[in-house]
Short mmCIF file of C-alpha atoms and ligand atoms in Angstrom, two decimals:
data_model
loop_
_atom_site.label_atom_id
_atom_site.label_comp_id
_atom_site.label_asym_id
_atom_site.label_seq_id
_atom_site.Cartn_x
_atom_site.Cartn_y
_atom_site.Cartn_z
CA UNK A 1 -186.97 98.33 56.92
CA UNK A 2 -187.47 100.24 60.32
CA UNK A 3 -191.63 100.06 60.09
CA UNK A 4 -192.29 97.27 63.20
CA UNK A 5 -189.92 99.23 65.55
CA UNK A 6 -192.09 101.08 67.93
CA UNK A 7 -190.74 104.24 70.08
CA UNK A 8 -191.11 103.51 73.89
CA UNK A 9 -191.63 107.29 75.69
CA UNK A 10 -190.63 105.35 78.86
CA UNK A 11 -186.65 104.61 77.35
CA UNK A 12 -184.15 106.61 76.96
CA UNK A 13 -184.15 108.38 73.96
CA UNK A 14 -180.59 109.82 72.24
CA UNK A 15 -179.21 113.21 73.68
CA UNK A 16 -177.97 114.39 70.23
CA UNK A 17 -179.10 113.19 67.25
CA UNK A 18 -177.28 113.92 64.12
CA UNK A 19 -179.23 113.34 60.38
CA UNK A 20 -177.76 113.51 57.18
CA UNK A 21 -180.98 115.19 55.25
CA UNK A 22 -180.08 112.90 51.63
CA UNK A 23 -182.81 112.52 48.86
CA UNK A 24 -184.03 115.72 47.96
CA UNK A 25 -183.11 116.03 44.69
CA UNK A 26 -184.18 112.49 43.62
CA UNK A 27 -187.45 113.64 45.80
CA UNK A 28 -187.98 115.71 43.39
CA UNK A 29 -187.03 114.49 40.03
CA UNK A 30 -189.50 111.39 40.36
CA UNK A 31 -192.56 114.25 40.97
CA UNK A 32 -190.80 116.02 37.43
CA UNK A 33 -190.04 118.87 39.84
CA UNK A 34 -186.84 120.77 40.04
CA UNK A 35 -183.94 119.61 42.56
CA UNK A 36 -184.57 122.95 44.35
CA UNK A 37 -188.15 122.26 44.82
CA UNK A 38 -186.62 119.17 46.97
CA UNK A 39 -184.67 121.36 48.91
CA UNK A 40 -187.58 123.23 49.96
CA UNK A 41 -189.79 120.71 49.98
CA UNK A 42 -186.60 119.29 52.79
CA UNK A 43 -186.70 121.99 54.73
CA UNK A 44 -190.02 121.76 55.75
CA UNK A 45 -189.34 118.17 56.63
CA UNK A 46 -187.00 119.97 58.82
CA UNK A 47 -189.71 121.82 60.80
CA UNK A 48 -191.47 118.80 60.75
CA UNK A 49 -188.34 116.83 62.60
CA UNK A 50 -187.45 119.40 64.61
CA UNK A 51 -190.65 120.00 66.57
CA UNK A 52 -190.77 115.97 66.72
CA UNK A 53 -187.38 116.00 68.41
CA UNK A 54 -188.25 118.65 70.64
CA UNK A 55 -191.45 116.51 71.82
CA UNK A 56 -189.00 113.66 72.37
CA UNK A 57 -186.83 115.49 75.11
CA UNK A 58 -183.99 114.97 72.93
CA UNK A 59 -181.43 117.78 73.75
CA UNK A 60 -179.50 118.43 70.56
CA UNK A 61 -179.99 117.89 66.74
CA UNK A 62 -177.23 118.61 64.28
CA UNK A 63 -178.52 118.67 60.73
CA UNK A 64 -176.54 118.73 57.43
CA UNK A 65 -177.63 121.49 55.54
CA UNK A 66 -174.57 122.30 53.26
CA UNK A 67 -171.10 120.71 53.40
CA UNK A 68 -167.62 122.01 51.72
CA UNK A 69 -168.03 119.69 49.17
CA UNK A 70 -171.78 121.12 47.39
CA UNK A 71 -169.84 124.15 46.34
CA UNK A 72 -168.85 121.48 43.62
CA UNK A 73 -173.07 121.80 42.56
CA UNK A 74 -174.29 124.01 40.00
CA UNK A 75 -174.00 127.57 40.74
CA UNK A 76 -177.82 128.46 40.62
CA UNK A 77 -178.56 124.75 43.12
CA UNK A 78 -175.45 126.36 45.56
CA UNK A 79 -177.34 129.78 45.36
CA UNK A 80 -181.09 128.19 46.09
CA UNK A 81 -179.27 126.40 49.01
CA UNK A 82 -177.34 130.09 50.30
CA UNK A 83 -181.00 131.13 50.29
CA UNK A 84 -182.40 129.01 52.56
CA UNK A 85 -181.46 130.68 55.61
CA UNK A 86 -183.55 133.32 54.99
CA UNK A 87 -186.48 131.03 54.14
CA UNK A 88 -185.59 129.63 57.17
CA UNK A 89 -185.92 133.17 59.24
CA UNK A 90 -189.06 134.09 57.52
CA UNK A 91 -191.05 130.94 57.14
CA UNK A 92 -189.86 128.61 60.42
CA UNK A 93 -188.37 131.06 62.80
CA UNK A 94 -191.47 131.82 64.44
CA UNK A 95 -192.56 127.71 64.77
CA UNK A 96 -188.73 127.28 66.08
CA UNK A 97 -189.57 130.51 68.84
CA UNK A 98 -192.96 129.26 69.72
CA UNK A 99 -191.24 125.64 70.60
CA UNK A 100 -188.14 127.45 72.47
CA UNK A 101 -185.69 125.60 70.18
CA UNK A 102 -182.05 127.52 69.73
CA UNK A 103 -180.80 127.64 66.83
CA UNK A 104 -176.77 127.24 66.38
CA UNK A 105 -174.44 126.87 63.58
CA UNK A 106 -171.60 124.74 62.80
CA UNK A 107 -169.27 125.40 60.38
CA UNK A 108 -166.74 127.89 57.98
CA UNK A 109 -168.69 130.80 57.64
CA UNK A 110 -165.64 132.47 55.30
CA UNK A 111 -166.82 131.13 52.09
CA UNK A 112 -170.22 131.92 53.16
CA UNK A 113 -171.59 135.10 51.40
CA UNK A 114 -172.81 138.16 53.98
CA UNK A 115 -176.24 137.88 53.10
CA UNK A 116 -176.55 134.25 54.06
CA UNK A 117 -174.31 134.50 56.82
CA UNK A 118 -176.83 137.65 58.59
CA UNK A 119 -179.79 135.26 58.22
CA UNK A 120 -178.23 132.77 59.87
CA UNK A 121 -176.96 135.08 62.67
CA UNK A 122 -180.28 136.86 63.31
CA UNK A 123 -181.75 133.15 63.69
CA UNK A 124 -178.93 132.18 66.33
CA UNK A 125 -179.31 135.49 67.86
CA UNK A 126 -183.09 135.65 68.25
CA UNK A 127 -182.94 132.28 69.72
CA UNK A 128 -180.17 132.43 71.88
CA UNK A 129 -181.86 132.46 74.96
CA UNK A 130 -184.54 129.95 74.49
CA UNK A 131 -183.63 126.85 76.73
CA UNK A 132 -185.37 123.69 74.45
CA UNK A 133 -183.84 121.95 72.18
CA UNK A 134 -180.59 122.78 70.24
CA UNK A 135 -180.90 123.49 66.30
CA UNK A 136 -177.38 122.46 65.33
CA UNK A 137 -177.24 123.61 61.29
CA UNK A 138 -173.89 122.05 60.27
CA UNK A 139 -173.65 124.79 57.03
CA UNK A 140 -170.46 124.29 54.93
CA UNK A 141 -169.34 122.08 57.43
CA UNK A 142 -166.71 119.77 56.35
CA UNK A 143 -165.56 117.08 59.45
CA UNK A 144 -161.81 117.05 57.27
CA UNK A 145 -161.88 121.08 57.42
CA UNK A 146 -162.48 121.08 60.87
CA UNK A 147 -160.45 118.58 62.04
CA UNK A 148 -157.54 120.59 60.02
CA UNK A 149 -158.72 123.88 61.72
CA UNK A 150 -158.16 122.11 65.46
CA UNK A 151 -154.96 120.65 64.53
CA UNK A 152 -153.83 124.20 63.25
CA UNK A 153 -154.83 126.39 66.57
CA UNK A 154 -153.19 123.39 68.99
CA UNK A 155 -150.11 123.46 67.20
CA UNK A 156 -150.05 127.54 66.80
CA UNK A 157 -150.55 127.22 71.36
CA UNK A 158 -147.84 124.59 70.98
CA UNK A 159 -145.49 126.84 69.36
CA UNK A 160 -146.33 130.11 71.46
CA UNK A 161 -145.18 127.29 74.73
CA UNK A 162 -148.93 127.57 75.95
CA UNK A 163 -149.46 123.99 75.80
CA UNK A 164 -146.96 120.92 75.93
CA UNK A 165 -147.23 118.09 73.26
CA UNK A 166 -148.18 115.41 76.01
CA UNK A 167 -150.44 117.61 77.34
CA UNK A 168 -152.76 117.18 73.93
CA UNK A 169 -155.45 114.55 74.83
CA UNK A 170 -159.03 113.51 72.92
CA UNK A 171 -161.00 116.73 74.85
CA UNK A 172 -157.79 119.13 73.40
CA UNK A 173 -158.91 118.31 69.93
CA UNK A 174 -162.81 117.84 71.05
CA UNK A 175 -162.37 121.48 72.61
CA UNK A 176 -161.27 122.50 68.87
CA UNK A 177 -163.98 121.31 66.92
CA UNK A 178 -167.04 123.23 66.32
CA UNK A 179 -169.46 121.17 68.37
CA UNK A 180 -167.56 122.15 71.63
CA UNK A 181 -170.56 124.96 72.16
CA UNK A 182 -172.84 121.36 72.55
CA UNK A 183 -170.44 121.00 75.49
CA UNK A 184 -171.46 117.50 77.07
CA UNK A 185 -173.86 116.89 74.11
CA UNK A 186 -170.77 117.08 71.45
CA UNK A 187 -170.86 113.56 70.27
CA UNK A 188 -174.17 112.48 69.08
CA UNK A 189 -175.92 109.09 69.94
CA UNK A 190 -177.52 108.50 66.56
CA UNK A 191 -176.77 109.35 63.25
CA UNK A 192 -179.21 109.25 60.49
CA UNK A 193 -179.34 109.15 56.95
CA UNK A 194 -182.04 109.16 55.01
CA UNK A 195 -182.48 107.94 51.31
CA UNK A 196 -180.51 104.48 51.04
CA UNK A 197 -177.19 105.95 50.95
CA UNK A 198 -174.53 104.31 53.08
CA UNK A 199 -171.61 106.45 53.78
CA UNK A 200 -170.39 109.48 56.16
CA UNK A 201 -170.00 112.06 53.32
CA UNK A 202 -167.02 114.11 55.81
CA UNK A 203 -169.97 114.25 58.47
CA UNK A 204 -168.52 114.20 61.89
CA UNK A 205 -165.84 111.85 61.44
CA UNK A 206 -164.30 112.40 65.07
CA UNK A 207 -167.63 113.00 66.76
CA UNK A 208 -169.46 109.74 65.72
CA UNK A 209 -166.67 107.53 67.06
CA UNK A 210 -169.24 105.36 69.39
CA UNK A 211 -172.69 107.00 67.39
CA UNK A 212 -175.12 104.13 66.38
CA UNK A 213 -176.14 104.49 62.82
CA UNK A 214 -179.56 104.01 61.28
CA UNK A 215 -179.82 104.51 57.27
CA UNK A 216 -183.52 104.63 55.92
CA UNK A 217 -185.23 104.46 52.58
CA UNK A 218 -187.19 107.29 53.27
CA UNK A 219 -186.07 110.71 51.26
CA UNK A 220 -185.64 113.45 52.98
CA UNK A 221 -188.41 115.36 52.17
CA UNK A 222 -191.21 112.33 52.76
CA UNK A 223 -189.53 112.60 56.90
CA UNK A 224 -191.31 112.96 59.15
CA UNK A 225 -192.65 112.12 63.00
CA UNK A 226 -193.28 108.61 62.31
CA UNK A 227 -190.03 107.95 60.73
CA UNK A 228 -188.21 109.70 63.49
CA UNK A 229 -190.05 107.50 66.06
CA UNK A 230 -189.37 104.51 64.09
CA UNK A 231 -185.70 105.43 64.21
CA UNK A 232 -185.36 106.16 67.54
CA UNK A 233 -187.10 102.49 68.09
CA UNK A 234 -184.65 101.17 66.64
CA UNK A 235 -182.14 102.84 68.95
CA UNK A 236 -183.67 101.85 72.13
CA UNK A 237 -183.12 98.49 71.12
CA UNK A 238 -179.50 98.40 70.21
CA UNK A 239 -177.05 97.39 73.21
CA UNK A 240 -174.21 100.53 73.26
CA UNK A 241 -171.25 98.88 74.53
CA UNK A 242 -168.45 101.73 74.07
CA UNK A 243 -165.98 98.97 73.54
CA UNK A 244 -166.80 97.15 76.59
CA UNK A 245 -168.18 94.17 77.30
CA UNK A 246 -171.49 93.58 78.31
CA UNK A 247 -172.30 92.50 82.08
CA UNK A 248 -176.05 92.56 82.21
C1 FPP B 1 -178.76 116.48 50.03
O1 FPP B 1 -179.73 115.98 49.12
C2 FPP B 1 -179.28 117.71 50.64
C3 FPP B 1 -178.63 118.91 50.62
C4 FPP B 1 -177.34 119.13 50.00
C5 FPP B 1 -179.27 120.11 51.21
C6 FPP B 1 -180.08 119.86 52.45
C7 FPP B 1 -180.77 121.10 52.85
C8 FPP B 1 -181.99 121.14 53.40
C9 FPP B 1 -182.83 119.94 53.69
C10 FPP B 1 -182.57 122.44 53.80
C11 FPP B 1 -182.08 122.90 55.14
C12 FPP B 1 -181.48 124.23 55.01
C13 FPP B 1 -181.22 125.07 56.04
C14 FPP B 1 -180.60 126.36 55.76
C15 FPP B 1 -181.53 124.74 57.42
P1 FPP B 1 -179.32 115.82 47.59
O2 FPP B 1 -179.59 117.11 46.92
O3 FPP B 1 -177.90 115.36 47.50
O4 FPP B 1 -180.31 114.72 47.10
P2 FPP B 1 -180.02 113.66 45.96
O5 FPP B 1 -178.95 112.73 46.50
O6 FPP B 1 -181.33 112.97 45.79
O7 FPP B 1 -179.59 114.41 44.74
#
């Protein structure tokens, strides 16, 4: 679909992109492997995007890893995928260090069991003062939860009398969400979803208001540099209008 779009190095390429990492299991069922085998085989595809996005100059990306709704999966596939963050700190921490990426988290950690939760801390911590590229890992992230869990804390300061009702604006609730630590990289510019499917899946509803969004056939775990280019090809050449018209 995407495979005549070339990358230009000389355009603009997006601040934050945001992928939705779909196909794994399928991945691996056509190679008679298990669905976890896909996950792992997708989190190397991970490294593999990551270092590619750092090359890029891109500043953020935000990267689906588990959402509030794959508790519903099969207790030993939701335990595989509470394991990964250590495979992550063992196997990819020291490629993410070398490359000065930080690593940061978004979502609710209270369903989260301790032992996952210190992986993913010791990666955020050992990484917290690199200055390249941001390693968002949305990890039971739900955009429904967290647009509940805003709307909760600005009515609580709306009851204490901190804040006024017609004081609440877009940046109150954008302040709220979890991607307020990517400060003036929140929104992302590009979405991406890999595998075919077409849909959101309660990814960053409010964020990707004005995103552009690019679904490939490519699974997950085949991603990889050449995709990503081919991708962000594809972006250069769309005209972002934010609503406006356009006076070029
Ligand atoms: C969706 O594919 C993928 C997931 C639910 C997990 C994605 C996780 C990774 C790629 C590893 C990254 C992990 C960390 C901790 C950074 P699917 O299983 O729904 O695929 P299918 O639609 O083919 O069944």
């Amino acid at each position: 679909m995407l495979t005549d779009v070339n990358y230009n190095p000389n355009l603009p390429v997006p601040n934050h992109i945001a992928v939705i990492m779909d196909g794994n299991g399928r991945w691996a069922q056509e190679r008679g492997l298990k669905r976890t085998d896909g996950h792992l085989e997708g989190l190397k595809a991970l490294k593999r995007v990551v270092i590619a996005t750092h090359k890029m100059d891109v500043k953020v990306l935000t990267a689906y890893a588990f959402s509030t709704e794959n508790w519903k999966r099969p207790l030993s596939e939701v335990n595989y995928l509470m394991g990964l963050p250590k495979v992550l700190n063992d196997e990819i921490l020291p490629d993410l260090i070398e490359n000065n990426v930080q690593v940061r988290m978004s979502g609710n950690f209270d369903k989260v069991p301790l032992n996952t939760k210190k992986y993913i801390q010791n990666a955020i911590d050992r990484t917290k003062d690199n200055t390249g590229l941001i390693l968002n890992i949305a990890f039971n992230y739900g955009s429904r939860d967290e647009i509940t869990k805003a709307v909760q804390a600005i009515a609580t300061e709306v009851s204490k009398g901190d804040l006024k009702v017609k004081d609440i604006s877009e940046q109150t609730i954008s302040d709220e969400l979890y991607t307020a630590q990517l400060g003036e990289y929140a929104d992302p510019d590009l979405l991406i979803r890999s595998s075919g499917e077409v849909r959101l899946s309660n990814y960053l509803l409010w964020q990707l208001a004005y995103s552009e969004m690019l679904f490939t056939e490519t699974k997950w775990p085949d991603f990889d540099e050449k995709v990503l280019q081919e991708c962000v090809g594809e972006f250069q050449r769309r005209n972002r209008r934010f609503g406006a018209i356009d006076t070029k």
